[in-house]
Amino acid sequence: MDRTGPDFDLAKQSLQGAEVALRRLLAAASPVGASVSADQIRGAGENVVRALAEVDKALTGDAEPARIACPSCARKVMPAATLCGFCWRRLDPKPSV
């Protein structure tokens, strides 16, 4: 079970989180008569920055992969799984670091 290299699943999730945060910021800043506080803008901006930092971490390989490949069917499973949820093969769980 290879656990090195970029974690594209985590990168995708982080990019989706950044997209959601940006959409919320844009919706809050749209001129429909509602005022947006500086704290709301700052919070949304921090969420985007945090999500993009997670993307960077995932793509540099420093992040713990969210899933690993089953040695039998190659489907993605949790590193602590003892049984593949797809082919039902018994797995040796990897210890948490």
mmCIF file of N, CA and C in Angstrom:
data_model
loop_
_atom_site.group_PDB
_atom_site.id
_atom_site.type_symbol
_atom_site.label_atom_id
_atom_site.label_comp_id
_atom_site.label_asym_id
_atom_site.label_seq_id
_atom_site.Cartn_x
_atom_site.Cartn_y
_atom_site.Cartn_z
ATOM 1 N N MET A 1 0.833 -1.175 0.000
ATOM 2 C CA MET A 1 0.000 0.000 0.000
ATOM 3 C C MET A 1 0.882 1.244 0.000
ATOM 4 N N ASP A 2 0.944 1.931 -1.101
ATOM 5 C CA ASP A 2 1.778 3.099 -1.242
ATOM 6 C C ASP A 2 1.098 4.304 -0.609
ATOM 7 N N ARG A 3 1.785 4.972 0.302
ATOM 8 C CA ARG A 3 1.209 6.116 0.999
ATOM 9 C C ARG A 3 1.999 7.380 0.734
ATOM 10 N N THR A 4 2.851 7.373 -0.288
ATOM 11 C CA THR A 4 3.653 8.552 -0.567
ATOM 12 C C THR A 4 3.094 9.291 -1.773
ATOM 13 N N GLY A 5 3.548 10.514 -1.947
ATOM 14 C CA GLY A 5 3.136 11.291 -3.104
ATOM 15 C C GLY A 5 1.925 12.146 -2.822
ATOM 16 N N PRO A 6 1.498 12.873 -3.837
ATOM 17 C CA PRO A 6 0.370 13.797 -3.663
ATOM 18 C C PRO A 6 -0.935 13.069 -3.328
ATOM 19 N N ASP A 7 -1.751 13.703 -2.514
ATOM 20 C CA ASP A 7 -3.069 13.175 -2.170
ATOM 21 C C ASP A 7 -4.101 13.981 -2.951
ATOM 22 N N PHE A 8 -4.440 13.492 -4.136
ATOM 23 C CA PHE A 8 -5.337 14.227 -5.014
ATOM 24 C C PHE A 8 -6.757 14.278 -4.471
ATOM 25 N N ASP A 9 -7.178 13.263 -3.708
ATOM 26 C CA ASP A 9 -8.515 13.298 -3.105
ATOM 27 C C ASP A 9 -8.625 14.459 -2.116
ATOM 28 N N LEU A 10 -7.602 14.607 -1.272
ATOM 29 C CA LEU A 10 -7.604 15.707 -0.299
ATOM 30 C C LEU A 10 -7.524 17.049 -1.014
ATOM 31 N N ALA A 11 -6.727 17.122 -2.066
ATOM 32 C CA ALA A 11 -6.622 18.372 -2.828
ATOM 33 C C ALA A 11 -7.970 18.748 -3.426
ATOM 34 N N LYS A 12 -8.682 17.764 -3.965
ATOM 35 C CA LYS A 12 -9.996 18.033 -4.563
ATOM 36 C C LYS A 12 -10.981 18.510 -3.501
ATOM 37 N N GLN A 13 -10.988 17.852 -2.345
ATOM 38 C CA GLN A 13 -11.889 18.257 -1.265
ATOM 39 C C GLN A 13 -11.564 19.675 -0.801
ATOM 40 N N SER A 14 -10.279 19.987 -0.706
ATOM 41 C CA SER A 14 -9.874 21.313 -0.257
ATOM 42 C C SER A 14 -10.252 22.377 -1.276
ATOM 43 N N LEU A 15 -10.094 22.075 -2.560
ATOM 44 C CA LEU A 15 -10.505 23.028 -3.590
ATOM 45 C C LEU A 15 -12.014 23.254 -3.566
ATOM 46 N N GLN A 16 -12.773 22.189 -3.314
ATOM 47 C CA GLN A 16 -14.221 22.334 -3.215
ATOM 48 C C GLN A 16 -14.585 23.213 -2.018
ATOM 49 N N GLY A 17 -13.852 23.048 -0.917
ATOM 50 C CA GLY A 17 -14.082 23.893 0.253
ATOM 51 C C GLY A 17 -13.772 25.345 -0.024
ATOM 52 N N ALA A 18 -12.702 25.588 -0.770
ATOM 53 C CA ALA A 18 -12.355 26.960 -1.136
ATOM 54 C C ALA A 18 -13.431 27.558 -2.038
ATOM 55 N N GLU A 19 -13.942 26.757 -2.959
ATOM 56 C CA GLU A 19 -15.003 27.235 -3.850
ATOM 57 C C GLU A 19 -16.249 27.632 -3.057
ATOM 58 N N VAL A 20 -16.636 26.790 -2.108
ATOM 59 C CA VAL A 20 -17.815 27.083 -1.282
ATOM 60 C C VAL A 20 -17.599 28.378 -0.502
ATOM 61 N N ALA A 21 -16.411 28.523 0.086
ATOM 62 C CA ALA A 21 -16.131 29.730 0.865
ATOM 63 C C ALA A 21 -16.156 30.976 -0.022
ATOM 64 N N LEU A 22 -15.601 30.878 -1.231
ATOM 65 C CA LEU A 22 -15.634 32.020 -2.145
ATOM 66 C C LEU A 22 -17.053 32.353 -2.586
ATOM 67 N N ARG A 23 -17.858 31.334 -2.849
ATOM 68 C CA ARG A 23 -19.246 31.580 -3.246
ATOM 69 C C ARG A 23 -20.026 32.271 -2.122
ATOM 70 N N ARG A 24 -19.776 31.854 -0.878
ATOM 71 C CA ARG A 24 -20.441 32.500 0.259
ATOM 72 C C ARG A 24 -20.009 33.960 0.382
ATOM 73 N N LEU A 25 -18.719 34.196 0.174
ATOM 74 C CA LEU A 25 -18.222 35.563 0.240
ATOM 75 C C LEU A 25 -18.848 36.413 -0.859
ATOM 76 N N LEU A 26 -18.907 35.885 -2.067
ATOM 77 C CA LEU A 26 -19.503 36.628 -3.172
ATOM 78 C C LEU A 26 -20.986 36.883 -2.939
ATOM 79 N N ALA A 27 -21.692 35.886 -2.391
ATOM 80 C CA ALA A 27 -23.114 36.069 -2.106
ATOM 81 C C ALA A 27 -23.317 37.133 -1.032
ATOM 82 N N ALA A 28 -22.455 37.132 -0.030
ATOM 83 C CA ALA A 28 -22.581 38.105 1.049
ATOM 84 C C ALA A 28 -22.231 39.513 0.572
ATOM 85 N N ALA A 29 -21.345 39.615 -0.395
ATOM 86 C CA ALA A 29 -20.896 40.917 -0.869
ATOM 87 C C ALA A 29 -21.747 41.454 -2.015
ATOM 88 N N SER A 30 -22.711 40.663 -2.488
ATOM 89 C CA SER A 30 -23.525 41.126 -3.610
ATOM 90 C C SER A 30 -24.412 42.280 -3.163
ATOM 91 N N PRO A 31 -24.578 43.273 -4.018
ATOM 92 C CA PRO A 31 -25.318 44.474 -3.627
ATOM 93 C C PRO A 31 -26.837 44.283 -3.687
ATOM 94 N N VAL A 32 -27.406 43.647 -2.676
ATOM 95 C CA VAL A 32 -28.859 43.481 -2.609
ATOM 96 C C VAL A 32 -29.404 44.195 -1.374
ATOM 97 N N GLY A 33 -28.666 45.164 -0.899
ATOM 98 C CA GLY A 33 -29.136 45.930 0.239
ATOM 99 C C GLY A 33 -28.651 45.411 1.580
ATOM 100 N N ALA A 34 -28.087 44.228 1.617
ATOM 101 C CA ALA A 34 -27.602 43.681 2.878
ATOM 102 C C ALA A 34 -26.176 44.156 3.130
ATOM 103 N N SER A 35 -25.913 44.551 4.352
ATOM 104 C CA SER A 35 -24.551 44.971 4.677
ATOM 105 C C SER A 35 -23.758 43.777 5.188
ATOM 106 N N VAL A 36 -22.495 43.759 4.843
ATOM 107 C CA VAL A 36 -21.601 42.674 5.235
ATOM 108 C C VAL A 36 -20.563 43.248 6.184
ATOM 109 N N SER A 37 -20.409 42.611 7.330
ATOM 110 C CA SER A 37 -19.438 43.117 8.289
ATOM 111 C C SER A 37 -18.025 42.719 7.879
ATOM 112 N N ALA A 38 -17.080 43.471 8.391
ATOM 113 C CA ALA A 38 -15.674 43.170 8.110
ATOM 114 C C ALA A 38 -15.305 41.798 8.664
ATOM 115 N N ASP A 39 -15.898 41.414 9.795
ATOM 116 C CA ASP A 39 -15.616 40.104 10.380
ATOM 117 C C ASP A 39 -16.082 38.977 9.460
ATOM 118 N N GLN A 40 -17.243 39.146 8.807
ATOM 119 C CA GLN A 40 -17.730 38.134 7.879
ATOM 120 C C GLN A 40 -16.803 38.000 6.678
ATOM 121 N N ILE A 41 -16.356 39.113 6.164
ATOM 122 C CA ILE A 41 -15.443 39.080 5.021
ATOM 123 C C ILE A 41 -14.110 38.453 5.428
ATOM 124 N N ARG A 42 -13.601 38.847 6.570
ATOM 125 C CA ARG A 42 -12.340 38.294 7.068
ATOM 126 C C ARG A 42 -12.459 36.789 7.295
ATOM 127 N N GLY A 43 -13.563 36.347 7.887
ATOM 128 C CA GLY A 43 -13.767 34.917 8.138
ATOM 129 C C GLY A 43 -13.836 34.120 6.846
ATOM 130 N N ALA A 44 -14.549 34.631 5.858
ATOM 131 C CA ALA A 44 -14.645 33.936 4.574
ATOM 132 C C ALA A 44 -13.289 33.890 3.893
ATOM 133 N N GLY A 45 -12.562 34.998 3.949
ATOM 134 C CA GLY A 45 -11.219 35.021 3.355
ATOM 135 C C GLY A 45 -10.281 34.036 4.029
ATOM 136 N N GLU A 46 -10.358 33.943 5.359
ATOM 137 C CA GLU A 46 -9.518 32.991 6.095
ATOM 138 C C GLU A 46 -9.871 31.544 5.728
ATOM 139 N N ASN A 47 -11.166 31.267 5.522
ATOM 140 C CA ASN A 47 -11.563 29.923 5.105
ATOM 141 C C ASN A 47 -10.976 29.552 3.752
ATOM 142 N N VAL A 48 -10.973 30.504 2.837
ATOM 143 C CA VAL A 48 -10.403 30.255 1.510
ATOM 144 C C VAL A 48 -8.900 30.006 1.622
ATOM 145 N N VAL A 49 -8.210 30.861 2.368
ATOM 146 C CA VAL A 49 -6.766 30.711 2.527
ATOM 147 C C VAL A 49 -6.441 29.364 3.167
ATOM 148 N N ARG A 50 -7.190 28.966 4.185
ATOM 149 C CA ARG A 50 -6.965 27.687 4.871
ATOM 150 C C ARG A 50 -7.172 26.516 3.910
ATOM 151 N N ALA A 51 -8.242 26.582 3.107
ATOM 152 C CA ALA A 51 -8.513 25.503 2.159
ATOM 153 C C ALA A 51 -7.420 25.417 1.102
ATOM 154 N N LEU A 52 -6.951 26.552 0.619
ATOM 155 C CA LEU A 52 -5.884 26.543 -0.387
ATOM 156 C C LEU A 52 -4.568 26.047 0.205
ATOM 157 N N ALA A 53 -4.310 26.330 1.476
ATOM 158 C CA ALA A 53 -3.111 25.797 2.133
ATOM 159 C C ALA A 53 -3.187 24.274 2.212
ATOM 160 N N GLU A 54 -4.392 23.737 2.448
ATOM 161 C CA GLU A 54 -4.569 22.281 2.466
ATOM 162 C C GLU A 54 -4.304 21.683 1.088
ATOM 163 N N VAL A 55 -4.699 22.378 0.033
ATOM 164 C CA VAL A 55 -4.420 21.909 -1.332
ATOM 165 C C VAL A 55 -2.914 21.836 -1.539
ATOM 166 N N ASP A 56 -2.214 22.904 -1.150
ATOM 167 C CA ASP A 56 -0.765 22.929 -1.302
ATOM 168 C C ASP A 56 -0.116 21.781 -0.541
ATOM 169 N N LYS A 57 -0.567 21.559 0.688
ATOM 170 C CA LYS A 57 -0.016 20.488 1.512
ATOM 171 C C LYS A 57 -0.286 19.119 0.881
ATOM 172 N N ALA A 58 -1.485 18.937 0.349
ATOM 173 C CA ALA A 58 -1.842 17.660 -0.271
ATOM 174 C C ALA A 58 -1.020 17.398 -1.526
ATOM 175 N N LEU A 59 -0.780 18.425 -2.305
ATOM 176 C CA LEU A 59 -0.066 18.233 -3.569
ATOM 177 C C LEU A 59 1.441 18.110 -3.388
ATOM 178 N N THR A 60 1.971 18.565 -2.259
ATOM 179 C CA THR A 60 3.401 18.400 -2.014
ATOM 180 C C THR A 60 3.706 17.063 -1.357
ATOM 181 N N GLY A 61 2.679 16.321 -1.007
ATOM 182 C CA GLY A 61 2.889 14.998 -0.424
ATOM 183 C C GLY A 61 3.103 15.010 1.069
ATOM 184 N N ASP A 62 2.994 16.178 1.717
ATOM 185 C CA ASP A 62 3.194 16.262 3.158
ATOM 186 C C ASP A 62 1.972 15.820 3.947
ATOM 187 N N ALA A 63 0.827 15.781 3.307
ATOM 188 C CA ALA A 63 -0.413 15.432 4.008
ATOM 189 C C ALA A 63 -0.581 13.924 4.093
ATOM 190 N N GLU A 64 -1.201 13.488 5.150
ATOM 191 C CA GLU A 64 -1.554 12.078 5.302
ATOM 192 C C GLU A 64 -2.665 11.777 4.306
ATOM 193 N N PRO A 65 -2.510 10.761 3.474
ATOM 194 C CA PRO A 65 -3.558 10.478 2.492
ATOM 195 C C PRO A 65 -4.870 10.094 3.168
ATOM 196 N N ALA A 66 -5.954 10.593 2.616
ATOM 197 C CA ALA A 66 -7.265 10.293 3.174
ATOM 198 C C ALA A 66 -7.642 8.839 2.914
ATOM 199 N N ARG A 67 -7.157 8.279 1.829
ATOM 200 C CA ARG A 67 -7.493 6.908 1.454
ATOM 201 C C ARG A 67 -6.258 6.238 0.849
ATOM 202 N N ILE A 68 -6.233 4.922 0.916
ATOM 203 C CA ILE A 68 -5.167 4.135 0.291
ATOM 204 C C ILE A 68 -5.816 3.074 -0.594
ATOM 205 N N ALA A 69 -5.053 2.541 -1.507
ATOM 206 C CA ALA A 69 -5.587 1.544 -2.432
ATOM 207 C C ALA A 69 -5.611 0.158 -1.792
ATOM 208 N N CYS A 70 -6.705 -0.561 -1.984
ATOM 209 C CA CYS A 70 -6.798 -1.956 -1.548
ATOM 210 C C CYS A 70 -5.824 -2.762 -2.418
ATOM 211 N N PRO A 71 -5.011 -3.638 -1.828
ATOM 212 C CA PRO A 71 -4.059 -4.399 -2.627
ATOM 213 C C PRO A 71 -4.727 -5.404 -3.563
ATOM 214 N N SER A 72 -5.974 -5.716 -3.325
ATOM 215 C CA SER A 72 -6.671 -6.698 -4.145
ATOM 216 C C SER A 72 -7.427 -6.056 -5.312
ATOM 217 N N CYS A 73 -8.257 -5.038 -5.012
ATOM 218 C CA CYS A 73 -9.108 -4.470 -6.060
ATOM 219 C C CYS A 73 -8.699 -3.048 -6.458
ATOM 220 N N ALA A 74 -7.757 -2.459 -5.727
ATOM 221 C CA ALA A 74 -7.229 -1.117 -5.983
ATOM 222 C C ALA A 74 -8.230 0.005 -5.718
ATOM 223 N N ARG A 75 -9.379 -0.281 -5.127
ATOM 224 C CA ARG A 75 -10.331 0.775 -4.753
ATOM 225 C C ARG A 75 -9.794 1.480 -3.515
ATOM 226 N N LYS A 76 -10.180 2.723 -3.308
ATOM 227 C CA LYS A 76 -9.683 3.530 -2.191
ATOM 228 C C LYS A 76 -10.427 3.183 -0.902
ATOM 229 N N VAL A 77 -9.650 2.906 0.160
ATOM 230 C CA VAL A 77 -10.193 2.584 1.476
ATOM 231 C C VAL A 77 -9.451 3.409 2.526
ATOM 232 N N MET A 78 -10.026 3.508 3.711
ATOM 233 C CA MET A 78 -9.372 4.226 4.806
ATOM 234 C C MET A 78 -8.122 3.466 5.240
ATOM 235 N N PRO A 79 -7.061 4.180 5.640
ATOM 236 C CA PRO A 79 -5.833 3.502 6.057
ATOM 237 C C PRO A 79 -6.026 2.562 7.245
ATOM 238 N N ALA A 80 -6.978 2.833 8.119
ATOM 239 C CA ALA A 80 -7.207 1.992 9.290
ATOM 240 C C ALA A 80 -8.172 0.839 9.030
ATOM 241 N N ALA A 81 -8.647 0.693 7.787
ATOM 242 C CA ALA A 81 -9.624 -0.355 7.473
ATOM 243 C C ALA A 81 -9.034 -1.744 7.673
ATOM 244 N N THR A 82 -9.851 -2.644 8.197
ATOM 245 C CA THR A 82 -9.427 -4.036 8.347
ATOM 246 C C THR A 82 -10.087 -4.929 7.307
ATOM 247 N N LEU A 83 -11.050 -4.356 6.572
ATOM 248 C CA LEU A 83 -11.773 -5.094 5.545
ATOM 249 C C LEU A 83 -12.114 -4.128 4.418
ATOM 250 N N CYS A 84 -11.841 -4.532 3.176
ATOM 251 C CA CYS A 84 -12.176 -3.681 2.038
ATOM 252 C C CYS A 84 -13.694 -3.660 1.883
ATOM 253 N N GLY A 85 -14.242 -2.476 1.729
ATOM 254 C CA GLY A 85 -15.686 -2.329 1.569
ATOM 255 C C GLY A 85 -16.172 -2.661 0.162
ATOM 256 N N PHE A 86 -15.259 -2.966 -0.741
ATOM 257 C CA PHE A 86 -15.637 -3.258 -2.122
ATOM 258 C C PHE A 86 -15.474 -4.737 -2.460
ATOM 259 N N CYS A 87 -14.287 -5.301 -2.149
ATOM 260 C CA CYS A 87 -14.049 -6.715 -2.491
ATOM 261 C C CYS A 87 -14.086 -7.612 -1.255
ATOM 262 N N TRP A 88 -14.198 -7.021 -0.069
ATOM 263 C CA TRP A 88 -14.316 -7.725 1.206
ATOM 264 C C TRP A 88 -13.053 -8.480 1.617
ATOM 265 N N ARG A 89 -11.917 -8.141 1.026
ATOM 266 C CA ARG A 89 -10.666 -8.777 1.413
ATOM 267 C C ARG A 89 -10.217 -8.224 2.758
ATOM 268 N N ARG A 90 -9.684 -9.090 3.607
ATOM 269 C CA ARG A 90 -9.163 -8.664 4.908
ATOM 270 C C ARG A 90 -7.891 -7.869 4.673
ATOM 271 N N LEU A 91 -7.760 -6.736 5.393
ATOM 272 C CA LEU A 91 -6.603 -5.848 5.232
ATOM 273 C C LEU A 91 -5.841 -5.725 6.531
ATOM 274 N N ASP A 92 -4.554 -5.417 6.421
ATOM 275 C CA ASP A 92 -3.741 -5.097 7.582
ATOM 276 C C ASP A 92 -3.767 -3.580 7.747
ATOM 277 N N PRO A 93 -4.451 -3.079 8.803
ATOM 278 C CA PRO A 93 -4.545 -1.624 8.958
ATOM 279 C C PRO A 93 -3.168 -1.015 9.225
ATOM 280 N N LYS A 94 -2.950 0.185 8.693
ATOM 281 C CA LYS A 94 -1.709 0.905 8.904
ATOM 282 C C LYS A 94 -1.846 1.723 10.173
ATOM 283 N N PRO A 95 -0.824 1.694 11.050
ATOM 284 C CA PRO A 95 -0.908 2.485 12.270
ATOM 285 C C PRO A 95 -0.892 3.971 11.969
ATOM 286 N N SER A 96 -1.608 4.743 12.789
ATOM 287 C CA SER A 96 -1.620 6.204 12.644
ATOM 288 C C SER A 96 -0.286 6.755 13.076
ATOM 289 N N VAL A 97 0.175 7.781 12.367
ATOM 290 C CA VAL A 97 1.455 8.409 12.705
ATOM 291 C C VAL A 97 1.203 9.624 13.541
#
